[in-house]
Coordinates of C-alpha atoms and ligand atoms in Angstrom, one line a residue:
X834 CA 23.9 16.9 -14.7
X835 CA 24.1 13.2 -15.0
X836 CA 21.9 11.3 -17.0
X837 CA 19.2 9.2 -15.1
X838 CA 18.9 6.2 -16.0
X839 CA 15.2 6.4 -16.7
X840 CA 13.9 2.8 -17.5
X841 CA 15.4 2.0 -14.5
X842 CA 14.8 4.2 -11.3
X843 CA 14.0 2.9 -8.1
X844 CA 10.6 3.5 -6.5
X845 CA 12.7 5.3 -4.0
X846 CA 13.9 9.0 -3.2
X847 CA 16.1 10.6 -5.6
X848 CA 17.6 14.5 -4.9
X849 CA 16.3 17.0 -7.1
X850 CA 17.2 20.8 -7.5
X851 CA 14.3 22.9 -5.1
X852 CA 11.7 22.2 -3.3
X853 CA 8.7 24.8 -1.7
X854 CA 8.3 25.4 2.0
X855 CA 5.3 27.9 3.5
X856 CA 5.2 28.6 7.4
X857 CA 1.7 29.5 9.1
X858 CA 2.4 32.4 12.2
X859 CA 0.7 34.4 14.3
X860 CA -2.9 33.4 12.5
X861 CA -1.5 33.5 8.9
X862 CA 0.2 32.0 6.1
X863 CA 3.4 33.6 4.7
X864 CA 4.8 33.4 1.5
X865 CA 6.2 30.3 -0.4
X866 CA 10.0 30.0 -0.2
X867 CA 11.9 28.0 -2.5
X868 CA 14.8 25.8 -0.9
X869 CA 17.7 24.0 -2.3
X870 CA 18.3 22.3 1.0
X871 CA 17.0 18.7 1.8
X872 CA 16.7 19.3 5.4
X873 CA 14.2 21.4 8.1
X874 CA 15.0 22.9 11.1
X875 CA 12.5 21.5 13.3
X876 CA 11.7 22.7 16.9
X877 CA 12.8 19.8 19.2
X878 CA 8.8 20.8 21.1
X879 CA 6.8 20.9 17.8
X880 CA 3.5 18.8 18.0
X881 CA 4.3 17.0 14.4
X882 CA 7.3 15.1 16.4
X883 CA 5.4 14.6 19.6
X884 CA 1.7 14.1 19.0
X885 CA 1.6 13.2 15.4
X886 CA 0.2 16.1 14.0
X887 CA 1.5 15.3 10.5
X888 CA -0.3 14.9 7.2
X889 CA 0.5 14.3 3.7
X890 CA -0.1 13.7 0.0
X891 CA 1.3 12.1 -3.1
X892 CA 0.6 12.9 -7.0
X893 CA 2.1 12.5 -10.2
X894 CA 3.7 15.0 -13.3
X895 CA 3.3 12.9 -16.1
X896 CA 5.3 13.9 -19.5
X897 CA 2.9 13.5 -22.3
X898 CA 4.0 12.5 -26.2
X899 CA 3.8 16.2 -26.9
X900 CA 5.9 17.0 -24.5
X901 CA 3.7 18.8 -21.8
X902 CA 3.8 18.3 -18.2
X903 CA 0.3 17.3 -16.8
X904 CA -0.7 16.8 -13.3
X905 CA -3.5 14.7 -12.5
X906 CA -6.8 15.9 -10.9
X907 CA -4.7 18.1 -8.3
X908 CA -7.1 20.3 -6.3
X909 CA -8.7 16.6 -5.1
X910 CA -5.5 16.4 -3.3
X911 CA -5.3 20.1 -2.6
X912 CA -8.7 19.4 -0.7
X913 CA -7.7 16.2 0.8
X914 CA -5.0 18.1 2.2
X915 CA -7.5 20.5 3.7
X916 CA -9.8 17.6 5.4
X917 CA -6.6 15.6 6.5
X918 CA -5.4 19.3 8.5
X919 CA -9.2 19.6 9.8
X920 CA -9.3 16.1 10.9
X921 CA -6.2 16.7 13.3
X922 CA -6.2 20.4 13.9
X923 CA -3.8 21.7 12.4
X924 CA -4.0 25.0 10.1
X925 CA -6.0 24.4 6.3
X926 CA -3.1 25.1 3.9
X927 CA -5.2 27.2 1.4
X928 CA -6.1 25.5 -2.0
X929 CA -5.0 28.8 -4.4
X930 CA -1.6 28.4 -2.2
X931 CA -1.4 24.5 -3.4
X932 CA -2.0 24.6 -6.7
X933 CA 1.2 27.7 -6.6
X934 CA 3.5 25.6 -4.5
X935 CA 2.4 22.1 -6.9
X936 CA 3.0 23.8 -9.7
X937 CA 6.4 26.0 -8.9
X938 CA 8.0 22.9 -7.6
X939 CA 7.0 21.0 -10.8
X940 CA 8.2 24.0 -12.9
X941 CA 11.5 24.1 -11.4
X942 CA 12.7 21.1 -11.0
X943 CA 11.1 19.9 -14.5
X944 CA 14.4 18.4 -15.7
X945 CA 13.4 15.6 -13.7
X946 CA 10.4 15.0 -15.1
X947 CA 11.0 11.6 -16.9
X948 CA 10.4 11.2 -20.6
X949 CA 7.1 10.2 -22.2
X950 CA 7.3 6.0 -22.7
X951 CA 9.8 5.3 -19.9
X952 CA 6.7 4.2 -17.3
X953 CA 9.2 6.5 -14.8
X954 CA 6.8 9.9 -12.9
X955 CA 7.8 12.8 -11.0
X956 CA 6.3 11.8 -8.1
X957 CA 5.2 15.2 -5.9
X958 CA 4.9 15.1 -1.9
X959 CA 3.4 17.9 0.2
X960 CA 3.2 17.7 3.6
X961 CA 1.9 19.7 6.5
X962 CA 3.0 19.5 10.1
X963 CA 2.6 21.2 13.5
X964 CA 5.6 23.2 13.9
X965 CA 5.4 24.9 17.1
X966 CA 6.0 24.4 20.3
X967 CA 4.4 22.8 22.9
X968 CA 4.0 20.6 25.5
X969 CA 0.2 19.9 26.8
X970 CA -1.4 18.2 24.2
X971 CA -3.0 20.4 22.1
X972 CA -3.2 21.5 18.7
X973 CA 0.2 23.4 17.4
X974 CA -0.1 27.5 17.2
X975 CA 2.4 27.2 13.9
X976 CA 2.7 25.1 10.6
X977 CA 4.8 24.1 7.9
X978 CA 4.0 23.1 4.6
X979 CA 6.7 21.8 2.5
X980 CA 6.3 20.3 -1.5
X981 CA 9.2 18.1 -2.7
X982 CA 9.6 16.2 -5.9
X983 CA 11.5 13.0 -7.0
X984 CA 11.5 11.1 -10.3
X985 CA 10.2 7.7 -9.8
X986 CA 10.2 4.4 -11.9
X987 CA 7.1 2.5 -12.6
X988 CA 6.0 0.4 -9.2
X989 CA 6.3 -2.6 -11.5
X990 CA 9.5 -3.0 -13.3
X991 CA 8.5 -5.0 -16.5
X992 CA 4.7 -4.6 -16.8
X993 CA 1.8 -4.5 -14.2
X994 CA 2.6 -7.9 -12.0
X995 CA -0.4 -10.0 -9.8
X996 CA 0.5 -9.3 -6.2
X997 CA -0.3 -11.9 -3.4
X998 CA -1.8 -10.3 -0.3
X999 CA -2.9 -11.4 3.2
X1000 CA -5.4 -10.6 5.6
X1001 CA -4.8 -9.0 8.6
X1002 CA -6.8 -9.6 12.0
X1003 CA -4.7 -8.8 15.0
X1004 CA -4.0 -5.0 13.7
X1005 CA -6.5 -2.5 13.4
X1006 CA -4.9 0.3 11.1
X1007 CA -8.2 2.7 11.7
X1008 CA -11.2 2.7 13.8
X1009 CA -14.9 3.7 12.2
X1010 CA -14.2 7.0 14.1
X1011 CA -10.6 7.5 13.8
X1012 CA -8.8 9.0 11.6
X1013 CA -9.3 6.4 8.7
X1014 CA -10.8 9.0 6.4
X1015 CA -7.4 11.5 6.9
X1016 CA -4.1 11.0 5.3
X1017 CA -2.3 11.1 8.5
X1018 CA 1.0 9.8 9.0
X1019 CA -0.2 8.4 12.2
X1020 CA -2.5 5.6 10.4
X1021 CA 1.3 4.5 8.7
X1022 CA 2.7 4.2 12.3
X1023 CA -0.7 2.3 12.9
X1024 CA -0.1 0.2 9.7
X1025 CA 3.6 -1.1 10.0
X1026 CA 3.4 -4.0 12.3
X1027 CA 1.0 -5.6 9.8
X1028 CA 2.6 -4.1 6.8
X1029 CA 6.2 -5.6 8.0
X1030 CA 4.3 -8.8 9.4
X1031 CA 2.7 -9.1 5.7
X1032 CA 6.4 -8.6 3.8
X1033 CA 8.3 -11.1 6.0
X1034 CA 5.6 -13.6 5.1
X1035 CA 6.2 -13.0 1.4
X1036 CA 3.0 -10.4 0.6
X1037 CA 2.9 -7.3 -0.8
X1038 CA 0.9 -6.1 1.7
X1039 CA -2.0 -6.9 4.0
X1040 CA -5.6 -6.2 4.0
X1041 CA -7.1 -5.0 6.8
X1042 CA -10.6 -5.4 7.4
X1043 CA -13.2 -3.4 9.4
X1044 CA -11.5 -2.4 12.9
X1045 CA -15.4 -2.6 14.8
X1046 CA -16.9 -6.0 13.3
X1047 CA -14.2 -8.0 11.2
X1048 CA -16.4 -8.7 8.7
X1049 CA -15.6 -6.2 5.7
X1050 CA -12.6 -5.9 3.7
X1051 CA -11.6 -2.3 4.5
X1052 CA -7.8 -0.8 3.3
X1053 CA -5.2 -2.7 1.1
X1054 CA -2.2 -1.7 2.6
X1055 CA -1.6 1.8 1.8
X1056 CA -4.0 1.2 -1.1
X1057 CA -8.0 0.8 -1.8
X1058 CA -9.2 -2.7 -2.6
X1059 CA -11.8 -3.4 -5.5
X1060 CA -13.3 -6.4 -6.4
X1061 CA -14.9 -7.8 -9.8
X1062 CA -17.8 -9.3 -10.7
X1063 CA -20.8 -9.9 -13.3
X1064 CA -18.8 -6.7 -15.1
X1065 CA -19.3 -4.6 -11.6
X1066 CA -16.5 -3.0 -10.2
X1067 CA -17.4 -2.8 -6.5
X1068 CA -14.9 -1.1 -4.2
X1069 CA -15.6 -1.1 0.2
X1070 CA -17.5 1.7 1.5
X1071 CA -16.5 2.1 5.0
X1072 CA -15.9 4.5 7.7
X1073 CA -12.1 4.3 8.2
X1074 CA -10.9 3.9 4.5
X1075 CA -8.5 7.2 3.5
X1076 CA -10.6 8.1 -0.4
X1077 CA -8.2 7.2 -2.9
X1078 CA -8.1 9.6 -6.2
X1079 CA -7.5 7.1 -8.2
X1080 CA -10.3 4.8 -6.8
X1081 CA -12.5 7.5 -7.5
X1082 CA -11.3 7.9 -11.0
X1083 CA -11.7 4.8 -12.0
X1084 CA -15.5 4.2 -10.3
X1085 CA -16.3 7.3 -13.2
X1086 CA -13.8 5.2 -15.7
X1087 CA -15.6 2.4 -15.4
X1088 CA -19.2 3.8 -16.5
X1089 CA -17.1 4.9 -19.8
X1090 CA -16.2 1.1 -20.1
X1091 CA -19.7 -0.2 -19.8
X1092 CA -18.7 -1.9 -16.8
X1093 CA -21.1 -1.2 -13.5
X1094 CA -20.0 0.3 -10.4
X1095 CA -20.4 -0.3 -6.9
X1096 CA -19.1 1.4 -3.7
X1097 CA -20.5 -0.4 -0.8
X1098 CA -19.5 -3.2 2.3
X1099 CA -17.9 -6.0 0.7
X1100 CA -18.1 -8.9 3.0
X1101 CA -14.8 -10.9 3.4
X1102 CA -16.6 -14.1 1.7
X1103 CA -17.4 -11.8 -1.2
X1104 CA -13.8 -12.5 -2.5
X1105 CA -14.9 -15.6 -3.2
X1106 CA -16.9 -14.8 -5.6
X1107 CA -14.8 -12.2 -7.5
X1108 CA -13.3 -12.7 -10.8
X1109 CA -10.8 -10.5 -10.4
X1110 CA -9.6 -8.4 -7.5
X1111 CA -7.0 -5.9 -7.0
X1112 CA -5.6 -2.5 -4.9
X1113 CA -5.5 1.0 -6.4
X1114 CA -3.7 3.9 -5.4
X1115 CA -1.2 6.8 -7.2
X1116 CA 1.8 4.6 -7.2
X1117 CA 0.6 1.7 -8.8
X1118 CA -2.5 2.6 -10.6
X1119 CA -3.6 -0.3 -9.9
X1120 CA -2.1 -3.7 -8.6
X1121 CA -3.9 -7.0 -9.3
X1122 CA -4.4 -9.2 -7.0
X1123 CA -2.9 -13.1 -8.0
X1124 CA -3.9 -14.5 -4.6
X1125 CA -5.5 -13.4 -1.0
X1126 CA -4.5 -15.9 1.8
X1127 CA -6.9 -15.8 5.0
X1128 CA -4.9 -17.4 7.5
X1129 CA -7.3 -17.6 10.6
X1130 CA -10.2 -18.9 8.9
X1131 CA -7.6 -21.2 6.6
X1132 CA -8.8 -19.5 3.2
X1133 CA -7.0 -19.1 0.2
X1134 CA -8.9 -16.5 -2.9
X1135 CA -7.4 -16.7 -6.1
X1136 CA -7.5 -15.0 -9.3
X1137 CA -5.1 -14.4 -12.1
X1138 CA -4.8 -18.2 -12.8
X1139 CA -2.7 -17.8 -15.9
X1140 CA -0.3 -15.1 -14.2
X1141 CA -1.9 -12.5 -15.7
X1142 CA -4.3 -9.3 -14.8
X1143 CA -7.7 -9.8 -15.7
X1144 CA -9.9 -8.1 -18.7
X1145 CA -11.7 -5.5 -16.6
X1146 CA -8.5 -4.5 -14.1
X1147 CA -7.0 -4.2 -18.0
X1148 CA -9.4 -2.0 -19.5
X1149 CA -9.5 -0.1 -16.3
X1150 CA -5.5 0.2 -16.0
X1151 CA -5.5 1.1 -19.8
X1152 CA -8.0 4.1 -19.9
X1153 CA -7.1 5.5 -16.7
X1154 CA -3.3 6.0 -17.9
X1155 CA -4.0 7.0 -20.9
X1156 CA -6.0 9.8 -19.9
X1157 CA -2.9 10.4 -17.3
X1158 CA -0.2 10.7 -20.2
X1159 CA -2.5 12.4 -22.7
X1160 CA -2.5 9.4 -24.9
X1161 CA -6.5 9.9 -24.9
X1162 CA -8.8 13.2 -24.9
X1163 CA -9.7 14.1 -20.8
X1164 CA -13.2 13.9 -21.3
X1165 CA -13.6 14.2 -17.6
X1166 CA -11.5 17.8 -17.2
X1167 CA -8.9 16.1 -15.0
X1168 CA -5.8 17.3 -16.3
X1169 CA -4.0 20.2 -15.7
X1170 CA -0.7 21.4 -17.7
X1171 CA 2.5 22.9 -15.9
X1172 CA 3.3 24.3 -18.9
Ligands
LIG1371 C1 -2.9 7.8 -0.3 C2 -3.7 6.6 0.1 C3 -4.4 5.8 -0.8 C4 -4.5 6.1 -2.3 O1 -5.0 7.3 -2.6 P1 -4.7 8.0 -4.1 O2 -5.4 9.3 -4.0 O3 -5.4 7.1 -5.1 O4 -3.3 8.0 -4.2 C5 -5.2 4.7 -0.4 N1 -5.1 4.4 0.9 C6 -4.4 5.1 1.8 C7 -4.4 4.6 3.3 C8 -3.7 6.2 1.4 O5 -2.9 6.8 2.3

């Protein structure tokens, strides 16, 4: 094949050799098939296209220094996956069946796994849709899983980069009840008018605060928010925020660190008293946060004065890749090799 350019890939979709699809009939899951075709065949009735019974999730291979393929705490998103189908109905795919499908797709398509030191990932998708027919709304009687991979570049191009973001108060991505907690593509759909609002404005994304009250900072874009102060690392607790692997991962990071954590409300004039703020999330790792503009109540939050990320997002951002790419000992049993 041609060479990829590693250093420089796109954050985008890239074709790669196979990827895994599983159907759920008559009560059952069959077995996995492997595909070299980009496309589906999709039932023009099927309850994913009509009533949003969609869900999905995102991971990364890394390639360590030794040259081993590791994936990263996997059966949290094997069991995400399982909530996300709960929360909307749809058939559980089994967790045994994700780690096979993860794995398989990883294995065969591992000439796209970007070399140790280039900041590039295979980035791994599954998703899990309602793939029968129907036309009352209800809950589809079929389902297909599908895994796909595609080599991505780092999500910033010359080192981790402060990102300006802006709060959102005239769309609600999630209500306390909703769906928040799922990883849905209907909270996306939700999402877009603010995300799109956010980028014409010149911000990475906006921050969406608590659908019920307006009071607390709730999702960062397609990302959770933390804040930080005295040393604490406090991060929202809230009914309608999806649970971010990686926000998880670095509230146990963070004891390592001797720096404190906190999951809990953070009250939008909290941010004033941050240090340091920023989003967190698979793609990025992490993304500090240079500036949050409040537009309705005329506020402006800063951080990052000198341009750059701040000690604790550092030491955070540090430990939590290296354990990623192997570059430290997993003394939390969150690595898995392909190989
Ligand atoms: C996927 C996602 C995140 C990040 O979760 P990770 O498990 O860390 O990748 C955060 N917020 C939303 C809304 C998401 O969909």
């Amino acid at each position: 094949m041609e060479q990829l350019d590693w250093k420089n890939l796109p954050f985008g979709y890239i074709r790669t050799d196979y990827n895994i699809r599983c159907f759920y009939r008559n009560g059952k899951w069959g077995e996995l098939e492997v595909s070299t075709s980009e496309y589906i065949d999709i039932h023009i009735a099927s309850t994913g296209l009509h009533y949003g019974q969609e869900a999905f999730e995102g991971l990364k291979a890394y390639m360590g220094k030794d040259g081993r393929i590791r994936l990263f705490r996997w059966e949290e998103n094997a069991k995400r996956l399982i909530k996300s189908a709960g929360g909307i109905k749809m058939a559980a795919f089994p967790l045994e069946k994700f780690r096979e499908a993860v794995f398989r797709v990883v294995e065969l398509n591992r000439r796209f796994v970007p070399p140790y030191g280039t900041g590039a990932t295979l980035y791994i998708r599954p998703l899990l849709y309602g793939s029968g027919a129907e036309v009352g709304v209800k809950p589809s009687s079929e389902y297909t899983f599908i895994v796909f991979v595609t080599p991505v570049g780092p999500y910033f191009k010359g080192g981790i980069k402060p990102v300006d973001m802006l709060i959102c108060r005239d769309v609600d991505r999630a209500a306390p009840k909703g769906t928040g907690i799922y990883k849905v593509g209907g909270n996306y759909a939700a999402s877009l008018r603010a995300a799109v609002a956010a980028k014409e404005a010149g911000y990475a994304s906006s921050i969406f605060l608590d659908a019920k009250e307006k009071k607390y900072i709730d999702e960062c874009g397609p990302a959770n928010f933390f804040g930080i102060k005295n040393n604490t690392y406090i991060t929202p607790k809230s009914e309608s925020i999806l649970e971010s692997i990686t926000n998880k991962s670095l509230l146990e990071v963070a004891g390592t660190l001797g720096i404190k954590a906190e999951r809990r409300q953070v009250p939008v004039e909290e941010l004033a008293e941050f240090s340091e703020a920023g989003a967190c999330g698979t793609a990025a790792v992490i993304s500090p946060i240079r500036k949050i503009v409040d537009p309705d109540k005329n506020m402006i939050y800063e951080y990052c004065r000198d341009g750059n990320p701040g000690p604790v997002t550092m030491k955070l951002y540090n430990k939590l890749v290296a354990i990623q790419y192997g570059d430290e000992p997993d003394e939390f049993g969150w690595i898995s090799f392909v190989d």
